[in-house]
Short mmCIF file of C-alpha atoms in Angstrom, two decimals:
data_model
loop_
_atom_site.label_atom_id
_atom_site.label_comp_id
_atom_site.label_asym_id
_atom_site.label_seq_id
_atom_site.Cartn_x
_atom_site.Cartn_y
_atom_site.Cartn_z
CA MET Z 1 0.00 0.00 0.00
CA ARG Z 2 1.30 3.47 -0.96
CA VAL Z 3 -0.05 6.46 0.96
CA LEU Z 4 0.28 10.14 0.06
CA ILE Z 5 -0.20 12.60 2.94
CA VAL Z 6 -1.12 16.09 1.71
CA ASN Z 7 -0.36 19.06 3.97
CA THR Z 8 0.28 22.75 3.29
CA SER Z 9 3.59 22.89 5.16
CA GLU Z 10 6.28 20.35 5.87
CA ASN Z 11 7.01 21.42 9.43
CA VAL Z 12 5.29 24.71 10.41
CA GLY Z 13 2.29 24.33 12.69
CA GLY Z 14 0.88 21.53 14.79
CA ALA Z 15 -0.78 19.76 11.87
CA ALA Z 16 2.49 19.69 9.92
CA VAL Z 17 4.33 18.24 12.91
CA ALA Z 18 1.61 15.60 13.33
CA ALA Z 19 1.64 14.73 9.60
CA ASN Z 20 5.42 14.33 9.63
CA ARG Z 21 5.27 12.07 12.67
CA LEU Z 22 2.54 9.97 11.09
CA MET Z 23 4.58 9.58 7.90
CA ASP Z 24 7.54 8.32 9.95
CA ALA Z 25 5.30 6.01 11.98
CA LEU Z 26 3.80 4.45 8.85
CA ASN Z 27 7.16 4.06 7.09
CA ASN Z 28 8.58 2.45 10.23
CA ASN Z 29 5.71 -0.04 10.20
CA GLY Z 30 5.78 -1.21 6.62
CA ILE Z 31 3.54 1.32 4.79
CA LYS Z 32 5.28 3.21 1.99
CA THR Z 33 4.34 6.81 2.69
CA LYS Z 34 5.20 10.21 1.20
CA MET Z 35 4.15 13.74 1.96
CA LEU Z 36 3.17 16.34 -0.65
CA VAL Z 37 3.53 19.94 0.56
CA ARG Z 38 3.58 23.46 -0.78
CA ASP Z 39 6.16 24.73 1.72
CA LYS Z 40 9.16 22.41 2.00
CA ALA Z 41 11.92 23.20 4.49
CA THR Z 42 14.25 20.18 4.51
CA ASP Z 43 15.95 17.82 2.07
CA ASN Z 44 13.88 14.84 3.24
CA ILE Z 45 13.41 12.65 0.15
CA THR Z 46 10.07 11.33 1.42
CA VAL Z 47 8.62 14.86 1.23
CA ALA Z 48 7.71 16.15 -2.24
CA GLN Z 49 7.04 19.79 -3.01
CA LEU Z 50 4.58 21.28 -5.46
CA ASP Z 51 6.30 23.01 -8.36
CA LYS Z 52 7.29 26.48 -7.27
CA SER Z 53 5.57 29.16 -9.31
CA TRP Z 54 4.00 32.58 -8.95
CA ARG Z 55 0.63 30.82 -8.85
CA GLN Z 56 1.37 29.24 -5.46
CA ARG Z 57 1.86 32.65 -3.91
CA TRP Z 58 -1.09 34.03 -5.84
CA ASN Z 59 -3.44 31.34 -4.46
CA PHE Z 60 -2.62 32.42 -0.91
CA LEU Z 61 -2.85 36.16 -1.61
CA TRP Z 62 -6.07 35.90 -3.60
CA GLU Z 63 -7.83 33.97 -0.84
CA ARG Z 64 -6.67 36.48 1.80
CA PHE Z 65 -7.80 39.41 -0.40
CA VAL Z 66 -11.29 37.98 -0.89
CA ILE Z 67 -11.62 37.36 2.85
CA PHE Z 68 -10.28 40.86 3.57
CA CYS Z 69 -13.01 42.33 1.34
CA HIS Z 70 -15.72 40.38 3.14
CA LEU Z 71 -14.31 41.62 6.45
CA ARG Z 72 -14.83 45.16 5.13
CA PHE Z 73 -11.08 45.70 4.94
CA LYS Z 74 -10.42 44.98 8.61
CA ARG Z 75 -7.80 42.48 9.79
CA ASP Z 76 -10.01 41.03 12.54
CA ASN Z 77 -10.41 37.28 11.91
CA LEU Z 78 -8.34 37.49 8.71
CA PHE Z 79 -6.52 34.28 9.61
CA GLN Z 80 -9.40 32.68 11.49
CA ILE Z 81 -11.20 32.13 8.17
CA ASP Z 82 -10.39 29.93 5.17
CA ILE Z 83 -12.59 29.72 2.08
CA ALA Z 84 -10.45 27.53 -0.25
CA ASN Z 85 -11.34 29.53 -3.35
CA ALA Z 86 -7.88 28.95 -4.88
CA GLY Z 87 -5.40 26.10 -4.83
CA THR Z 88 -3.36 23.59 -6.82
CA ASP Z 89 -4.68 20.60 -8.77
CA ILE Z 90 -2.58 17.84 -7.22
CA THR Z 91 -4.20 15.11 -9.33
CA ARG Z 92 -1.70 15.98 -12.06
CA THR Z 93 1.33 15.19 -9.90
CA ARG Z 94 3.33 11.97 -10.12
CA GLU Z 95 2.99 11.45 -6.38
CA PHE Z 96 -0.80 11.49 -6.65
CA ARG Z 97 -0.87 9.06 -9.57
CA GLU Z 98 1.42 6.59 -7.75
CA ALA Z 99 -0.57 6.57 -4.48
CA ASP Z 100 -3.11 3.96 -3.51
CA VAL Z 101 -4.63 6.12 -0.76
CA ILE Z 102 -4.81 9.92 -0.59
CA HIS Z 103 -4.55 11.18 2.97
CA LEU Z 104 -5.56 14.83 3.35
CA SER Z 105 -4.26 16.66 6.40
CA TRP Z 106 -4.29 20.46 6.90
CA VAL Z 107 -4.69 21.81 3.34
CA ASN Z 108 -5.65 25.46 3.83
CA GLN Z 109 -4.17 28.87 2.91
CA GLY Z 110 -3.97 28.26 -0.82
CA MET Z 111 -2.87 24.59 -0.85
CA LEU Z 112 -6.12 23.03 -2.08
CA SER Z 113 -9.29 24.66 -3.30
CA ILE Z 114 -12.75 23.19 -2.86
CA GLY Z 115 -12.68 22.54 -6.60
CA GLY Z 116 -9.35 20.76 -6.19
CA ILE Z 117 -10.80 18.55 -3.45
CA LYS Z 118 -13.69 17.73 -5.80
CA LYS Z 119 -11.18 16.59 -8.45
CA ILE Z 120 -9.43 14.37 -5.89
CA LEU Z 121 -12.74 12.71 -5.07
CA ALA Z 122 -13.58 12.34 -8.76
CA SER Z 123 -10.34 10.39 -9.27
CA LYS Z 124 -11.97 7.43 -7.49
CA LYS Z 125 -8.94 6.98 -5.23
CA PRO Z 126 -9.85 6.26 -1.58
CA VAL Z 127 -9.52 9.37 0.58
CA VAL Z 128 -8.81 9.64 4.30
CA TRP Z 129 -9.00 13.13 5.78
CA THR Z 130 -7.50 13.84 9.22
CA MET Z 131 -9.27 16.74 10.90
CA HIS Z 132 -6.87 18.82 12.97
CA ASP Z 133 -9.71 21.27 13.59
CA LEU Z 134 -13.33 21.73 12.53
CA TRP Z 135 -12.79 23.31 9.08
CA PRO Z 136 -13.54 20.15 7.02
CA ALA Z 137 -16.86 19.82 8.88
CA SER Z 138 -17.83 23.49 8.89
CA SER Z 139 -17.87 26.28 6.35
CA ILE Z 140 -15.13 28.85 6.91
CA CYS Z 141 -14.06 28.49 10.57
CA HIS Z 142 -11.48 26.25 12.21
CA TYR Z 143 -12.97 26.52 15.69
CA ALA Z 144 -16.71 27.11 16.12
CA ARG Z 145 -16.48 28.32 19.74
CA ASN Z 146 -20.15 28.60 20.80
CA CYS Z 147 -21.60 28.62 17.28
CA HIS Z 148 -23.72 25.61 16.25
CA ARG Z 149 -24.81 26.74 12.79
CA TYR Z 150 -22.48 24.23 11.12
CA GLU Z 151 -24.73 21.48 12.48
CA SER Z 152 -27.42 22.35 9.93
CA ARG Z 153 -26.00 24.87 7.47
CA CYS Z 154 -23.87 27.96 7.84
CA GLY Z 155 -24.92 31.58 7.49
CA ASN Z 156 -25.14 34.58 9.83
CA CYS Z 157 -21.50 33.85 10.69
CA PRO Z 158 -20.22 35.50 13.91
CA LEU Z 159 -16.75 35.85 12.35
CA LEU Z 160 -18.11 38.24 9.71
CA PRO Z 161 -18.91 41.94 10.31
CA GLY Z 162 -22.26 42.45 11.95
CA GLY Z 163 -22.70 38.71 12.41
CA GLY Z 164 -23.02 38.12 8.67
CA SER Z 165 -26.32 37.44 6.94
CA ARG Z 166 -28.40 34.48 5.79
CA ASN Z 167 -26.57 34.35 2.45
CA ASP Z 168 -23.15 35.54 3.62
CA LEU Z 169 -19.70 34.17 2.75
CA SER Z 170 -20.09 31.24 5.14
CA ALA Z 171 -23.38 30.21 3.50
CA LYS Z 172 -21.83 30.34 0.02
CA VAL Z 173 -18.77 28.31 1.02
CA TRP Z 174 -21.04 25.79 2.77
CA ARG Z 175 -22.94 25.22 -0.47
CA ARG Z 176 -19.71 24.80 -2.44
CA LYS Z 177 -18.42 22.23 0.05
CA ARG Z 178 -21.72 20.36 0.04
CA GLN Z 179 -21.68 20.19 -3.75
CA ALA Z 180 -18.01 19.08 -3.82
CA LEU Z 181 -18.59 16.25 -1.36
CA GLY Z 182 -21.69 15.05 -3.20
CA THR Z 183 -22.17 11.32 -2.71
CA ASN Z 184 -18.44 10.60 -2.49
CA SER Z 185 -17.20 8.56 0.45
CA ILE Z 186 -14.44 10.01 2.63
CA LEU Z 187 -13.19 8.41 5.81
CA PHE Z 188 -12.74 11.28 8.24
CA VAL Z 189 -10.36 10.89 11.17
CA THR Z 190 -10.36 13.18 14.19
CA CYS Z 191 -7.40 13.40 16.55
CA SER Z 192 -9.62 13.56 19.63
CA ARG Z 193 -12.98 12.24 20.76
CA TRP Z 194 -13.98 15.84 21.51
CA LEU Z 195 -13.58 16.81 17.85
CA ALA Z 196 -15.30 13.57 16.77
CA ASP Z 197 -18.35 14.51 18.84
CA LYS Z 198 -18.49 17.91 17.13
CA ALA Z 199 -17.88 16.51 13.64
CA LYS Z 200 -20.68 13.95 14.00
CA LYS Z 201 -23.14 16.83 14.36
CA SER Z 202 -22.02 18.51 11.11
CA GLY Z 203 -24.58 18.80 8.36
CA LEU Z 204 -21.74 18.53 5.83
CA LEU Z 205 -20.50 15.17 7.12
CA SER Z 206 -23.88 13.50 7.33
CA GLY Z 207 -23.52 9.92 6.09
CA GLN Z 208 -19.71 9.97 6.11
CA LYS Z 209 -17.59 7.47 8.03
CA LEU Z 210 -15.78 8.89 11.06
CA MET Z 211 -13.00 7.48 13.25
CA SER Z 212 -10.95 8.91 16.12
CA ILE Z 213 -7.18 8.26 16.09
CA PRO Z 214 -4.65 10.32 18.09
CA ASN Z 215 -1.46 11.77 16.66
CA PRO Z 216 1.72 9.73 17.16
CA ILE Z 217 4.97 10.80 18.78
CA ASP Z 218 8.51 9.51 18.37
CA THR Z 219 9.48 8.39 21.87
CA HIS Z 220 13.11 8.07 20.78
CA VAL Z 221 13.22 11.87 20.37
CA PHE Z 222 10.81 12.90 23.11
CA CYS Z 223 11.89 10.83 26.08
CA ARG Z 224 12.98 11.39 29.65
CA GLU Z 225 16.55 12.64 30.13
CA ASP Z 226 18.73 13.92 32.95
CA GLN Z 227 17.33 17.30 34.01
CA GLU Z 228 20.69 18.84 34.91
CA LYS Z 229 22.18 18.04 31.50
CA ALA Z 230 19.02 19.17 29.74
CA ARG Z 231 19.14 22.58 31.42
CA ILE Z 232 22.74 23.10 30.36
CA TYR Z 233 21.81 22.31 26.75
CA ALA Z 234 18.68 24.47 26.85
CA GLY Z 235 20.43 27.37 28.57
CA LEU Z 236 18.11 27.39 31.58
CA PRO Z 237 19.08 27.97 35.23
CA ALA Z 238 19.98 24.99 37.41
CA ASP Z 239 18.89 26.50 40.74
CA LYS Z 240 15.15 26.96 40.20
CA ARG Z 241 12.04 24.90 39.78
CA LEU Z 242 10.74 25.69 36.30
CA ILE Z 243 7.25 26.03 34.82
CA LEU Z 244 6.88 25.90 31.03
CA PHE Z 245 4.45 27.67 28.69
CA VAL Z 246 4.62 26.74 24.98
CA SER Z 247 2.82 27.94 21.88
CA GLN Z 248 3.85 28.54 18.28
CA ARG Z 249 2.85 32.16 18.99
CA VAL Z 250 2.47 32.69 22.72
CA THR Z 251 0.23 35.75 22.27
CA ASP Z 252 -2.44 33.61 20.54
CA GLN Z 253 -5.47 34.25 22.75
CA ARG Z 254 -6.81 30.76 22.08
CA LYS Z 255 -3.81 29.34 23.97
CA GLY Z 256 -4.93 31.12 27.15
CA MET Z 257 -2.04 33.51 27.78
CA ASP Z 258 -4.23 35.92 29.79
CA TYR Z 259 -5.48 33.11 32.03
CA PHE Z 260 -1.92 31.91 32.54
CA ILE Z 261 -0.76 35.38 33.61
CA THR Z 262 -3.68 35.88 36.01
CA ALA Z 263 -3.33 32.41 37.53
CA MET Z 264 0.42 32.86 37.98
CA ASN Z 265 -0.16 36.14 39.80
CA LYS Z 266 -2.76 34.52 42.04
CA MET Z 267 -0.53 31.54 42.84
CA VAL Z 268 2.46 33.72 43.71
CA GLU Z 269 0.27 36.04 45.78
CA GLN Z 270 -0.92 33.04 47.81
CA HIS Z 271 2.56 31.48 47.98
CA PRO Z 272 5.09 34.34 47.94
CA GLU Z 273 7.99 31.99 48.74
CA MET Z 274 7.84 30.86 45.11
CA ARG Z 275 9.44 34.13 44.04
CA GLN Z 276 12.74 32.86 45.39
CA ASN Z 277 12.89 29.37 43.94
CA THR Z 278 10.63 29.22 40.87
CA GLY Z 279 10.94 30.49 37.30
CA ILE Z 280 9.04 30.31 34.01
CA ALA Z 281 10.43 29.16 30.66
CA ILE Z 282 8.54 30.42 27.60
CA LEU Z 283 8.93 28.65 24.28
CA GLY Z 284 7.45 30.16 21.12
CA GLY Z 285 7.25 33.24 18.96
CA GLN Z 286 6.79 36.61 20.74
CA ALA Z 287 7.90 35.02 24.04
CA GLU Z 288 9.36 38.33 25.23
CA GLU Z 289 5.87 39.88 25.30
CA LEU Z 290 4.71 37.33 27.84
CA ALA Z 291 7.89 37.41 29.94
CA GLY Z 292 7.39 41.02 31.00
CA LYS Z 293 3.90 40.34 32.38
CA LEU Z 294 4.73 37.48 34.75
CA PRO Z 295 5.42 37.67 38.53
CA LEU Z 296 8.35 35.21 38.49
CA PRO Z 297 11.78 35.31 36.78
CA SER Z 298 11.10 34.40 33.15
CA TYR Z 299 13.27 32.93 30.42
CA PRO Z 300 11.95 33.62 26.91
CA LEU Z 301 13.45 31.09 24.49
CA GLY Z 302 11.70 32.29 21.30
CA TYR Z 303 10.60 30.00 18.49
CA VAL Z 304 12.60 26.76 18.23
CA SER Z 305 12.17 24.23 15.40
CA ASP Z 306 14.89 21.73 16.33
CA GLU Z 307 13.20 18.77 18.05
CA LYS Z 308 16.28 17.87 20.08
CA LYS Z 309 16.38 21.37 21.55
CA ILE Z 310 12.63 21.30 22.20
CA ALA Z 311 12.96 17.95 24.00
CA SER Z 312 15.76 19.38 26.14
CA VAL Z 313 13.47 22.27 27.16
CA TYR Z 314 10.75 19.86 28.27
CA ASN Z 315 13.29 17.81 30.20
CA SER Z 316 14.48 20.99 31.92
CA VAL Z 317 11.15 21.83 33.53
CA ASP Z 318 9.04 20.53 36.40
CA MET Z 319 5.59 21.31 34.99
CA PHE Z 320 3.97 22.26 31.67
CA VAL Z 321 0.91 24.53 31.62
CA LEU Z 322 -1.35 24.98 28.58
CA PRO Z 323 -4.62 26.75 29.48
CA SER Z 324 -6.03 26.61 25.94
CA LEU Z 325 -9.60 27.82 25.56
CA GLU Z 326 -10.22 25.44 22.64
CA ASP Z 327 -7.82 22.81 21.36
CA ASN Z 328 -7.97 19.47 19.59
CA LEU Z 329 -5.13 17.21 20.77
CA PRO Z 330 -2.16 19.50 21.50
CA ASN Z 331 1.19 18.09 20.38
CA THR Z 332 2.82 20.09 23.17
CA ILE Z 333 1.04 18.16 25.94
CA MET Z 334 2.01 14.89 24.28
CA GLU Z 335 5.65 16.03 23.97
CA ALA Z 336 5.79 17.10 27.62
CA MET Z 337 4.26 13.84 28.83
CA ALA Z 338 6.69 11.80 26.71
CA CYS Z 339 9.49 13.54 28.63
CA GLY Z 340 7.86 12.68 31.96
CA VAL Z 341 6.60 16.21 32.64
CA PRO Z 342 3.24 16.58 34.47
CA CYS Z 343 0.79 18.88 32.66
CA VAL Z 344 -1.93 21.32 33.68
CA GLY Z 345 -4.72 22.50 31.38
CA PHE Z 346 -8.38 23.42 31.22
CA ASN Z 347 -11.20 20.91 30.89
CA THR Z 348 -11.84 21.61 27.21
CA GLY Z 349 -11.29 20.03 23.81
CA GLY Z 350 -9.06 16.97 23.75
CA ILE Z 351 -7.04 18.07 26.79
CA PRO Z 352 -8.91 15.92 29.38
CA GLU Z 353 -8.38 12.92 27.07
CA MET Z 354 -4.62 13.42 27.48
CA ILE Z 355 -4.29 14.60 31.08
CA ASP Z 356 -5.71 12.11 33.56
CA HIS Z 357 -6.75 14.29 36.47
CA LEU Z 358 -4.56 13.84 39.57
CA LYS Z 359 -2.77 10.90 37.90
CA ASN Z 360 -0.39 12.48 35.38
CA GLY Z 361 -1.38 16.11 35.86
CA TYR Z 362 -4.26 18.39 36.71
CA VAL Z 363 -7.38 19.26 34.69
CA ALA Z 364 -8.69 22.63 35.87
CA GLU Z 365 -12.26 23.79 35.64
CA TYR Z 366 -12.76 25.61 32.32
CA LYS Z 367 -11.75 29.27 32.48
CA SER Z 368 -11.35 29.10 36.28
CA VAL Z 369 -8.26 31.09 37.22
CA ASP Z 370 -8.62 29.94 40.84
CA ASP Z 371 -8.62 26.26 39.89
CA LEU Z 372 -5.78 26.75 37.40
CA ALA Z 373 -3.67 28.35 40.14
CA LYS Z 374 -4.64 25.55 42.53
CA GLY Z 375 -3.67 22.90 39.99
CA MET Z 376 -0.30 24.49 39.24
CA HIS Z 377 0.57 24.66 42.92
CA TRP Z 378 -0.60 21.09 43.49
CA VAL Z 379 1.68 19.75 40.76
CA MET Z 380 4.66 21.88 41.76
CA CYS Z 381 4.50 21.62 45.53
CA GLU Z 382 2.07 18.97 46.77
CA ALA Z 383 1.93 15.96 44.45
CA ASP Z 384 4.38 13.08 44.12
CA ARG Z 385 6.19 14.24 40.98
CA GLU Z 386 7.78 10.86 40.25
CA ALA Z 387 4.39 9.16 40.36
CA LEU Z 388 2.96 11.78 37.99
CA ALA Z 389 5.93 11.35 35.63
CA ALA Z 390 5.55 7.57 35.58
CA GLU Z 391 1.86 7.85 34.71
CA ALA Z 392 2.61 10.38 31.97
CA LEU Z 393 5.14 8.04 30.37
CA ARG Z 394 2.74 5.10 30.64
CA LYS Z 395 -0.05 7.09 28.92
CA VAL Z 396 2.20 8.05 26.01
CA ASN Z 397 3.56 4.56 25.48
CA THR Z 398 0.06 3.06 25.60
CA CYS Z 399 -1.84 5.58 23.46
CA TYR Z 400 0.52 7.66 21.32
CA SER Z 401 3.42 5.44 20.31
CA GLN Z 402 4.29 5.17 16.62
CA TYR Z 403 3.29 1.51 16.48
CA SER Z 404 -0.06 2.00 18.21
CA VAL Z 405 -1.11 4.88 15.96
CA ALA Z 406 0.26 3.32 12.75
CA MET Z 407 -1.81 0.17 13.32
CA LYS Z 408 -4.97 2.24 13.73
CA TYR Z 409 -4.29 4.18 10.52
CA ILE Z 410 -3.57 0.98 8.58
CA GLU Z 411 -7.02 -0.17 9.68
CA ALA Z 412 -8.46 3.16 8.49
CA TYR Z 413 -6.78 2.87 5.07
CA ASN Z 414 -8.07 -0.66 4.59
CA GLU Z 415 -11.56 0.52 5.49
CA ALA Z 416 -11.29 3.43 3.03
CA LEU Z 417 -10.25 0.97 0.30
CA ALA Z 418 -13.20 -1.24 1.16
CA LEU Z 419 -15.58 1.74 1.07
CA LYS Z 420 -14.33 2.72 -2.35
CA ARG Z 421 -14.68 -0.81 -3.73
CA TYR Z 422 -18.25 -0.96 -2.33
CA LYS Z 423 -19.14 2.36 -4.01
CA LEU Z 424 -17.71 1.16 -7.34
#
């Protein structure tokens, strides 16, 4: 079996990281797998790049311009919306022709258009589509927040000025997606049960097959190491207990920066002795902005792409906190747990599927600053850290190992092949 994973980027963003890890997991377990991307960053021979041309850039710019117009020339929500009105026809590529199964991943921002997806389905090749967010099951949004319109049909979109209208951009894109899907069978995979529950309610996905399979992680890269050596490599102090906050862009409000700041202030106010022995490491773009707002000594590390360096940062810290307001199955929690680091997060999205409350970390009440502060202090100062670490490692090895996830995807591919043969 030959599988082609299609993703916009080779290594930028959580979906790209997950797609890369899945490709490695499948190749390591006997499935010949390649990736096809628009933005290639390495010389990895298993990753193919679309032909570079002005049209690739144009697809991205044209989509942003159309969205910008519908936003009445305001930048609010400019990158919260994707309409897939422009993209590349990948059915003409050699990689597509050679594949037995087409595996769509995150294909937005000018990679594939809705018309291009329709051509893929018309090719009669079996298609598996991993949902890293809600976009494949909604109209134009990646996270619906409190909106339920996608369950019937979109329109009156809260991301559009004035709340949109009955026949707004979201309604038009919904119709185009509905027409593109037609009666074609796609096997949709969600990375968390939380997203699966949402996707099952989608009016677009009615009648489609849905499975839930987590992302894999390479436990040879993300594994427990000596903390003292890790701190030397990461450039972090040896004389403090360290808390870690990670995000590709730490100022992303969805990742809960404001809640983290408020909870940290509350915890330090209640336990002032922490000022002397505790610090905060911040990994991600714009880390300096967060560092200046925190009540403890902070160590902004900026954006890091090297996995060995990232693993050393995890191994340097005593706790990882990710108070996301909405998240699917964060790679960062999985990475921290694979390094034996207890995690704290809100009870939302796929986070409580990863963190087992009071066993390998702490799941705080959603948006409760008090409970978040309580959970952070419990992990840092009250719990048996070695017991938490052991449970975190057990969870990763049981649920997220390359072998475990690869076997589940092989089952999904075989089912997609069977669905296609049944349709034919």
